[in-house]
Short mmCIF file of C-alpha atoms in Angstrom, two decimals:
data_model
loop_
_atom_site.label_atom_id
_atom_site.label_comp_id
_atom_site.label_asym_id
_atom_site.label_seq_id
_atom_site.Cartn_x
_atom_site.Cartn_y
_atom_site.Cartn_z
CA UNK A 17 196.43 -7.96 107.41
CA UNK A 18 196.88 -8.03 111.05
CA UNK A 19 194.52 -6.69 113.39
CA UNK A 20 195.52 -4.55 116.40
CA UNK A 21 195.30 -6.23 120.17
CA UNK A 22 195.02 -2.70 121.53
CA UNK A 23 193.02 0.37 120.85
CA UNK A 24 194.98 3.17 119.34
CA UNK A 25 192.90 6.59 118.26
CA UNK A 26 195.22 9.50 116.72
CA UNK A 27 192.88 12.10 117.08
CA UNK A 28 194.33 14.15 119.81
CA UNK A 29 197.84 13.48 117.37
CA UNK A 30 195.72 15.06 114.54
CA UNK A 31 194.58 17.88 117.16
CA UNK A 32 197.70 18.64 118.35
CA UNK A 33 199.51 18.69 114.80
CA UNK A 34 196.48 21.35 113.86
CA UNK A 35 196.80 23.38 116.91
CA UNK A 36 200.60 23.45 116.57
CA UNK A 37 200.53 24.97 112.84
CA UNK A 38 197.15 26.53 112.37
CA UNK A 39 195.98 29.84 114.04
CA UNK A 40 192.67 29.51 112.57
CA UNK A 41 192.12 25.93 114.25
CA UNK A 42 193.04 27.41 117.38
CA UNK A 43 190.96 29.71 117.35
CA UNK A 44 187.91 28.06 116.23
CA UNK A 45 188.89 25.46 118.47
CA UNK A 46 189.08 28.23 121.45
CA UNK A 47 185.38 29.62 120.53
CA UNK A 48 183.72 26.25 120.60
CA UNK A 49 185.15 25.42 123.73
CA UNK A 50 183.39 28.88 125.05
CA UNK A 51 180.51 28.15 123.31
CA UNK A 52 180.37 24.41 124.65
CA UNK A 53 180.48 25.74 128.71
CA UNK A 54 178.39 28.63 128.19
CA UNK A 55 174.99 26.98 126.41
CA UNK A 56 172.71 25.50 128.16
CA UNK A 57 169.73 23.75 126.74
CA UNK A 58 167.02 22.15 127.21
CA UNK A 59 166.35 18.37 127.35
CA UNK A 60 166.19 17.83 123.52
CA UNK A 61 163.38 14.67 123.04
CA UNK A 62 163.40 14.61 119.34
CA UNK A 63 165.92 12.29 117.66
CA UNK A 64 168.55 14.08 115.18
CA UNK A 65 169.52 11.73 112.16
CA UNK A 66 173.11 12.45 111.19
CA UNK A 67 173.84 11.35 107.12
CA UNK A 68 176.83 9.56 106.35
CA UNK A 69 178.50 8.88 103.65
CA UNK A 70 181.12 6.08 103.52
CA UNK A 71 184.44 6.31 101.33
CA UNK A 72 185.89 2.30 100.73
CA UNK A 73 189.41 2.60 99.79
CA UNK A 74 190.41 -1.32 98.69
CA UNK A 75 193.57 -2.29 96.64
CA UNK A 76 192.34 -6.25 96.51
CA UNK A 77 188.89 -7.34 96.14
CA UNK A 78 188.76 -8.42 99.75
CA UNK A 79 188.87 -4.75 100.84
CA UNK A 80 185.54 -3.73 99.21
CA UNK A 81 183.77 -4.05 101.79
CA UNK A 82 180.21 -5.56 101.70
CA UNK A 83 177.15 -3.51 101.85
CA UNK A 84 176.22 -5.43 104.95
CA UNK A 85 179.58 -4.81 106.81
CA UNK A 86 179.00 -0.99 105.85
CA UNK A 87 174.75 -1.19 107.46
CA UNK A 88 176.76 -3.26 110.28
CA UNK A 89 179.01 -0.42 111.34
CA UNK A 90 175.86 2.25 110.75
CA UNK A 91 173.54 -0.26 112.92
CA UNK A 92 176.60 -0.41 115.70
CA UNK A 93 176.39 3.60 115.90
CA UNK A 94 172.56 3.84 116.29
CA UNK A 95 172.54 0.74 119.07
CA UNK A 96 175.33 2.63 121.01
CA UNK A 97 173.91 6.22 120.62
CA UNK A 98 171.09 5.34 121.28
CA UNK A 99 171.46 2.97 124.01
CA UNK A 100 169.69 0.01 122.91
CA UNK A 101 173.26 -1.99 123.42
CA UNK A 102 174.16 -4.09 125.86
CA UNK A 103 174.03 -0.98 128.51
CA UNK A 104 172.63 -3.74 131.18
CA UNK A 105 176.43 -4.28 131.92
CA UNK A 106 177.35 -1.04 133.15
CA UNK A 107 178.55 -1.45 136.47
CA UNK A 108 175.33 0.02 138.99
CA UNK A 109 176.72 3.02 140.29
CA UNK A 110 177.57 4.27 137.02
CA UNK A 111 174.07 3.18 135.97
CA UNK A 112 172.45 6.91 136.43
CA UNK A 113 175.13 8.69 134.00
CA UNK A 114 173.89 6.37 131.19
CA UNK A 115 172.04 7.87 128.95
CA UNK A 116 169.65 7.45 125.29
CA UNK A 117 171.78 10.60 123.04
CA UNK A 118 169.03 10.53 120.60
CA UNK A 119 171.68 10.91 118.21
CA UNK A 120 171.06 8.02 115.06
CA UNK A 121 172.42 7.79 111.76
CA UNK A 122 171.81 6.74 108.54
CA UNK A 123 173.23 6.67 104.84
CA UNK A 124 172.54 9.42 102.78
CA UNK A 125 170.47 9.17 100.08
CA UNK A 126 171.09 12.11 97.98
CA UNK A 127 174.77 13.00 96.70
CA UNK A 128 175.89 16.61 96.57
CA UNK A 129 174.84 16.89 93.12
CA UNK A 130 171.42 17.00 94.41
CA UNK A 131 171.41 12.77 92.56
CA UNK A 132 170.05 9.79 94.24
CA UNK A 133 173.40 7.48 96.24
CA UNK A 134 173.49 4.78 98.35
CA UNK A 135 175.69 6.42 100.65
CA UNK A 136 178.93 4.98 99.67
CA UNK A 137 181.29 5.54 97.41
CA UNK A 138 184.21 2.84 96.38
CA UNK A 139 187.62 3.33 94.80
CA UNK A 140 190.46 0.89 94.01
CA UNK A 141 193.53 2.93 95.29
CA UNK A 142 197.20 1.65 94.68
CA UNK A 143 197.81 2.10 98.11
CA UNK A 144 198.02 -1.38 99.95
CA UNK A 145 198.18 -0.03 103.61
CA UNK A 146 198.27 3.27 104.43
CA UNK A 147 200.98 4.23 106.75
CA UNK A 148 201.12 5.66 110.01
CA UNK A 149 203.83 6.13 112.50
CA UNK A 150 202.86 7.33 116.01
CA UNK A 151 206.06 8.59 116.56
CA UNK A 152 206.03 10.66 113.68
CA UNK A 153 204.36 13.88 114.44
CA UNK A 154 203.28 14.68 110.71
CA UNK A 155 201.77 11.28 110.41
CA UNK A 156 197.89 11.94 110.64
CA UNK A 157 199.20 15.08 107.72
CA UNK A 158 200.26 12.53 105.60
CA UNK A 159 197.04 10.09 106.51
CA UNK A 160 194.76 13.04 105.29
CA UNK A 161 196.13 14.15 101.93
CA UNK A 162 196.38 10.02 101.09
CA UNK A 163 192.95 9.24 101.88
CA UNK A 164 190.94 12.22 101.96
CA UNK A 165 192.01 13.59 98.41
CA UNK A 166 191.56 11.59 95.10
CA UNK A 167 194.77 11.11 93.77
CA UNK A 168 195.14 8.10 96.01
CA UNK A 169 191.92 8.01 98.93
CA UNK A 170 188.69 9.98 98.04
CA UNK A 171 187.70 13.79 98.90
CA UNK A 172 185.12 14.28 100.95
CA UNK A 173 181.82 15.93 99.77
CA UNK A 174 180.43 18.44 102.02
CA UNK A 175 181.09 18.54 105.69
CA UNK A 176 178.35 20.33 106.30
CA UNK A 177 175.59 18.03 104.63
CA UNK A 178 177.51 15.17 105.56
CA UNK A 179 179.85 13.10 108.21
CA UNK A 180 182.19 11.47 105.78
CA UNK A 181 183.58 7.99 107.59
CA UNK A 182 186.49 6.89 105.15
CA UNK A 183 187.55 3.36 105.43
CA UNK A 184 190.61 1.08 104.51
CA UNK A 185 194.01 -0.44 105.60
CA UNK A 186 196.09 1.35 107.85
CA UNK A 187 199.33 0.73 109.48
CA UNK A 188 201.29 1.10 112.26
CA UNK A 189 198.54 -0.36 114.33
CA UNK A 190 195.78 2.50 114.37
CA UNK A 191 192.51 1.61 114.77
CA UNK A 192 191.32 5.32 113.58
CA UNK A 193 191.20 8.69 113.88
CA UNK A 194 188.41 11.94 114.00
CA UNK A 195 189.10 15.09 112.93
CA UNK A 196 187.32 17.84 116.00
CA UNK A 197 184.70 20.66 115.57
CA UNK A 198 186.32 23.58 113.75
CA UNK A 199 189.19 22.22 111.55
CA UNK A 200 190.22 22.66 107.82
CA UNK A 201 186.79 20.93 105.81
CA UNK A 202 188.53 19.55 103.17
CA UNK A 203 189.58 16.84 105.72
CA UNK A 204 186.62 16.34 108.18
CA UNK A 205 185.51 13.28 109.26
CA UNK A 206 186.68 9.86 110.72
CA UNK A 207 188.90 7.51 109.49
CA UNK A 208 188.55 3.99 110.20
CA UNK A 209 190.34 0.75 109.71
CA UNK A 210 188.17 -1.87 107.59
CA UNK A 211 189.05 -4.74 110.23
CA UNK A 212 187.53 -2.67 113.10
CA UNK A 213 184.75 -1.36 110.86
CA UNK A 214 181.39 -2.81 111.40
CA UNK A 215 180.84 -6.38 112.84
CA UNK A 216 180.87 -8.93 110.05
CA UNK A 217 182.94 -9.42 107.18
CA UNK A 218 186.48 -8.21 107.92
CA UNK A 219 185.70 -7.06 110.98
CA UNK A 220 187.33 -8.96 113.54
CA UNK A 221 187.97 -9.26 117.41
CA UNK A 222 188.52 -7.41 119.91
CA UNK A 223 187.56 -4.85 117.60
CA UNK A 224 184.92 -6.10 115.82
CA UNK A 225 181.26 -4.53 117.14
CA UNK A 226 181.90 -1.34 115.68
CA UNK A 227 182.84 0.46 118.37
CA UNK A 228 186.07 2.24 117.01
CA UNK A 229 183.52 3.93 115.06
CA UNK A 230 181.56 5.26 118.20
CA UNK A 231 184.51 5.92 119.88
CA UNK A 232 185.78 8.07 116.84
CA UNK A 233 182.33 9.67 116.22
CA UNK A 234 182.42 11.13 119.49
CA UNK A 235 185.45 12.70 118.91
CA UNK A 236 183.92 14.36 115.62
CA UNK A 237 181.14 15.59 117.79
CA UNK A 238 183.68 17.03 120.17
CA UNK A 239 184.14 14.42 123.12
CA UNK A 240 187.41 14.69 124.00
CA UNK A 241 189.23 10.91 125.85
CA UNK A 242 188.21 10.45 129.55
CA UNK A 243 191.21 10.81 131.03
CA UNK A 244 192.19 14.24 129.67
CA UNK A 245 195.36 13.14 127.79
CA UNK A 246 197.73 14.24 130.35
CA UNK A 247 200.08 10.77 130.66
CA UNK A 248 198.81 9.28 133.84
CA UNK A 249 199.04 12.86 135.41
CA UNK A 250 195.60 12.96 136.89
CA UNK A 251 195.70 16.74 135.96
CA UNK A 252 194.10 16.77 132.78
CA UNK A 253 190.34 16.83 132.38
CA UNK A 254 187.85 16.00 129.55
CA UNK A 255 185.70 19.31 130.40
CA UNK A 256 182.66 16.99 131.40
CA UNK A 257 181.88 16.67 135.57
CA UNK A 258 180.06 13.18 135.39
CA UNK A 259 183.32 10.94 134.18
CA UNK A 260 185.28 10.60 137.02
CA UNK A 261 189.08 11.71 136.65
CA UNK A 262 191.51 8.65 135.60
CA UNK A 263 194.88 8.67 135.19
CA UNK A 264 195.25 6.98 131.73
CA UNK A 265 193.80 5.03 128.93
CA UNK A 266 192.44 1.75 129.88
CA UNK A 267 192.77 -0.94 127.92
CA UNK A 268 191.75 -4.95 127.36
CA UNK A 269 189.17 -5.87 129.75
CA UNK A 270 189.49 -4.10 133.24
CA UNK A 271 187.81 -5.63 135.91
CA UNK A 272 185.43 -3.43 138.21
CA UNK A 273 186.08 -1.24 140.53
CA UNK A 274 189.51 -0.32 138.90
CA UNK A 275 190.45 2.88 140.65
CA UNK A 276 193.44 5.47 139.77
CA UNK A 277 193.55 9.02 140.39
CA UNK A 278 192.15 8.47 144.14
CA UNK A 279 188.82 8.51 142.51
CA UNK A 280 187.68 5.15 144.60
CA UNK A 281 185.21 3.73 145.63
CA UNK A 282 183.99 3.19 141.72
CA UNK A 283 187.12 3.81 140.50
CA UNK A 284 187.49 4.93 135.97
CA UNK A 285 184.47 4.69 134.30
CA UNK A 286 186.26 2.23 131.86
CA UNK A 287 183.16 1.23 130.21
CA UNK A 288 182.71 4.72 128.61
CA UNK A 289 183.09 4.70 124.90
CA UNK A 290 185.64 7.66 124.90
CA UNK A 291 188.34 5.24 127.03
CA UNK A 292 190.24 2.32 125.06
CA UNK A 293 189.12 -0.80 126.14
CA UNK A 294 187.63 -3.90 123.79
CA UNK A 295 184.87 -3.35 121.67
CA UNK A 296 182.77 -5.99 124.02
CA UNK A 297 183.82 -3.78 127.37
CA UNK A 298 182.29 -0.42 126.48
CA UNK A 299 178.78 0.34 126.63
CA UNK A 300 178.11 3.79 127.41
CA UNK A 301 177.86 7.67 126.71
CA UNK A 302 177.13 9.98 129.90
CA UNK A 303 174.42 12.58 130.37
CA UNK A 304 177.30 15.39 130.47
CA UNK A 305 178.64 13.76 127.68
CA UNK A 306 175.48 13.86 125.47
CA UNK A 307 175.28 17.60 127.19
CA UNK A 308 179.10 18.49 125.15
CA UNK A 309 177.36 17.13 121.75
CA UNK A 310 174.06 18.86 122.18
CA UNK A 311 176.55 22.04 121.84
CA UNK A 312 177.78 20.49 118.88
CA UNK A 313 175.04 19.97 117.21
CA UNK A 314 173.87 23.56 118.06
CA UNK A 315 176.87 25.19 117.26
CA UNK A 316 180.02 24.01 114.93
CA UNK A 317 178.00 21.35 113.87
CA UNK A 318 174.08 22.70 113.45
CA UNK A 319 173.84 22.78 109.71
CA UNK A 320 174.40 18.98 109.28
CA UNK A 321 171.14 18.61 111.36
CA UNK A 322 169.16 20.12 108.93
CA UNK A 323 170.82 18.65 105.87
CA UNK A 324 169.14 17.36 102.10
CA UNK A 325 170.85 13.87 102.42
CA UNK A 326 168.24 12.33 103.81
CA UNK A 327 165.58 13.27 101.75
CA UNK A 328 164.94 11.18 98.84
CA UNK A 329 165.44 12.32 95.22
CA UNK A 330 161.75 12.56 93.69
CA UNK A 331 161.03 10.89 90.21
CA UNK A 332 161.94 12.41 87.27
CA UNK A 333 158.44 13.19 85.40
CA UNK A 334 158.29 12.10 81.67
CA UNK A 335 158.20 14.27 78.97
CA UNK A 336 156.99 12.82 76.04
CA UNK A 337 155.14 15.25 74.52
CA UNK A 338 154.26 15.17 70.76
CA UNK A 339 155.09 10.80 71.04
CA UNK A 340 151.63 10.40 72.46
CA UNK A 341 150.10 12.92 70.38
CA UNK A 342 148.60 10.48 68.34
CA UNK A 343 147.96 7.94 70.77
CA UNK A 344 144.51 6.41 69.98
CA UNK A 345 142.16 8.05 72.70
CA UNK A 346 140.89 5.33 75.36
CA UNK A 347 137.40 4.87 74.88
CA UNK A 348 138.84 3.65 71.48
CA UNK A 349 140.66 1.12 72.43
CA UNK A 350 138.93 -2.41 71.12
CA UNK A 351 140.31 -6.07 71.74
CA UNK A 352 141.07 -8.22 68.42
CA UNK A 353 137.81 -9.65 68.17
CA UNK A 354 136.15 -6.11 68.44
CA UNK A 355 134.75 -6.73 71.75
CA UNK A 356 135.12 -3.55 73.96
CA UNK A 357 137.42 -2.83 76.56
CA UNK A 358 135.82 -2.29 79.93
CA UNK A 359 139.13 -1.59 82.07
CA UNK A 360 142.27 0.03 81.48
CA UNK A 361 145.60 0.08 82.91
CA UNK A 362 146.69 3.19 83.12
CA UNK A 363 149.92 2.76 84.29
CA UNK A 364 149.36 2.52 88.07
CA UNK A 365 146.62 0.13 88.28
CA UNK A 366 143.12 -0.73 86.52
CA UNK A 367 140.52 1.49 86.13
CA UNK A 368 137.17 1.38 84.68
CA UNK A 369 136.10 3.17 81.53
CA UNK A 370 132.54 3.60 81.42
#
């Protein structure tokens, strides 16, 4: 399978499609947006572990992707979230915007059943690419009820104990695609192509340090693109005052300063994670960034923070009941030659029995 040479992200194509035939979208999507410039909060210093739960969609052996390329992609979003990247190449005036989310993840542990999973499930689908068609406004519909429902993808379990990252073979050249605060839950989540998922196996360049999946994340906790989606305009804005106003998508490697949108001398903030440059030319979230998800996480997205799939399934305890009814008692116990037993392993470790 081919790998795109340029970043591609349908989420404001999934937005708009929403927006267009849903009045309940649009007017969830209206509240948050209230909700997001009217809280204020303080400086949170406690880090918030987001579970995951990772759907592979394969139709050849290849695309099952290994465990490590799945903990690759997971270890990719808590470097970059965290800012423990490569954040020492952000150009120095954009420097102060950079800033530690204190936003990790992890794999969840316990499946909506309330049963003990590694955090991923895997299914074979018949399906050898999905397709997609940017020029075809019902494609991210189509995209959803293939991979998000079982007949041919998997469904997602619970949105609200879980961000569900599905992953396999797409076409038309889309890296992936997030599904905002406040839409249908059946389908929430992030989609991502298995060659720009993670950082080894099929990962591979320029989209191969798992930053589609940052990039795609943010949109799930409500970041919209840095240049406001208005087609070079310079009207359009992405609600946040500390990414300076661009006139487009960036893409490839820009050199700094690249300025558009008479927003010289430092010109786009390329570098964020929300524009569409390589994988190895981002590096950073800023502070009024991490200020838009804090309202996430407080609001359309609180109850994930205190979810149950991160807390380990305890041991079943044994019942065997009347089977050791007539189990000699210990002090009874005698080795072959009849000389007496002075410790006993009880199951855990030795202990004496006088």
């Amino acid at each position: 399978m081919a790998t795109p040479k340029k970043r591609t992200c349908a989420a404001m194509n999934h937005h708009n499609l929403l927006a267009r035939k849903d009045e309940v979208y649009r007017d969830n999507r209206r509240q948050i947006e209230q909700f997001t410039a009217t809280t204020r909060r303080a400086p949170r210093t406690q880090v918030i572990t987001i579970p995951v739960v990772v759907h592979v969609l394969y139709n050849n052996d290849s695309e099952n992707l290994s465990t490590q390329q799945i903990q690759s992609q997971i270890d990719a979003l808590n470097r970059d979230y965290r800012s423990k990247n490569d954040a020492a190449l952000i150009p120095e005036p954009f420097r102060p915007a950079n800033t530690d989310t204190l936003i990790q993840f992890a794999l969840a542990v316990r499946d909506p059943n309330g049963k003990p999973t590694t955090g991923v499930t895997r299914k074979r689908t018949s399906i050898k690419e999905f397709p997609y068609d940017q020029f075809d406004e019902e494609a991210t519909a189509k995209l959803d009820k293939l991979i998000k429902f079982d007949e041919f993808g998997h469904s997602a379990w619970p949105h609200d104990g879980y961000l569900n990252l599905w992953t396999c073979s797409i076409g038309g050249g889309l890296l992936g695609y997030a599904q905002f605060p406040g839409g249908p839950t059946a389908t929430d989540g992030v989609v991502i192509l298995n060659t720009a998922f993670g950082s080894v196996g099929l990962a591979a360049p320029p989209f191969s340090l798992g930053r589609t999946a940052v990039h795609e994340v943010g949109h799930w906790l409500n970041l919209l693109h840095i240049w406001g989606d208005d087609g070079q305009g310079c009207t359009g804005s992405d609600n946040i005052g500390d990414t300076p106003n661009q006139a487009g998508s960036n893409s490839g490697k820009p050199k700094f300063p690249h300025a558009t949108c008479q927003n010289g001398p430092f010109g786009d903030m390329f570098m964020n994670y929300m524009d569409y440059v390589d994988d190895d030319a981002m590096f950073m979230f800023t502070r009024g960034q991490l200020a838009r998800m804090e309202a996430t996480l407080a609001g359309p997205r609180k109850a994930i923070t205190i979810s149950r799939a991160l807390t380990p399934v305890p041991s079943e305890r044994l019942d065997l009941g009347v089977a050791l009814a007539g189990a000699p008692p210990v002090h009874a116990l005698e080795r072959e030659t009849g000389e007496a037993v002075k410790r006993w392993f009880d199951g855990v470790s030795w202990v004496s029995l006088s």
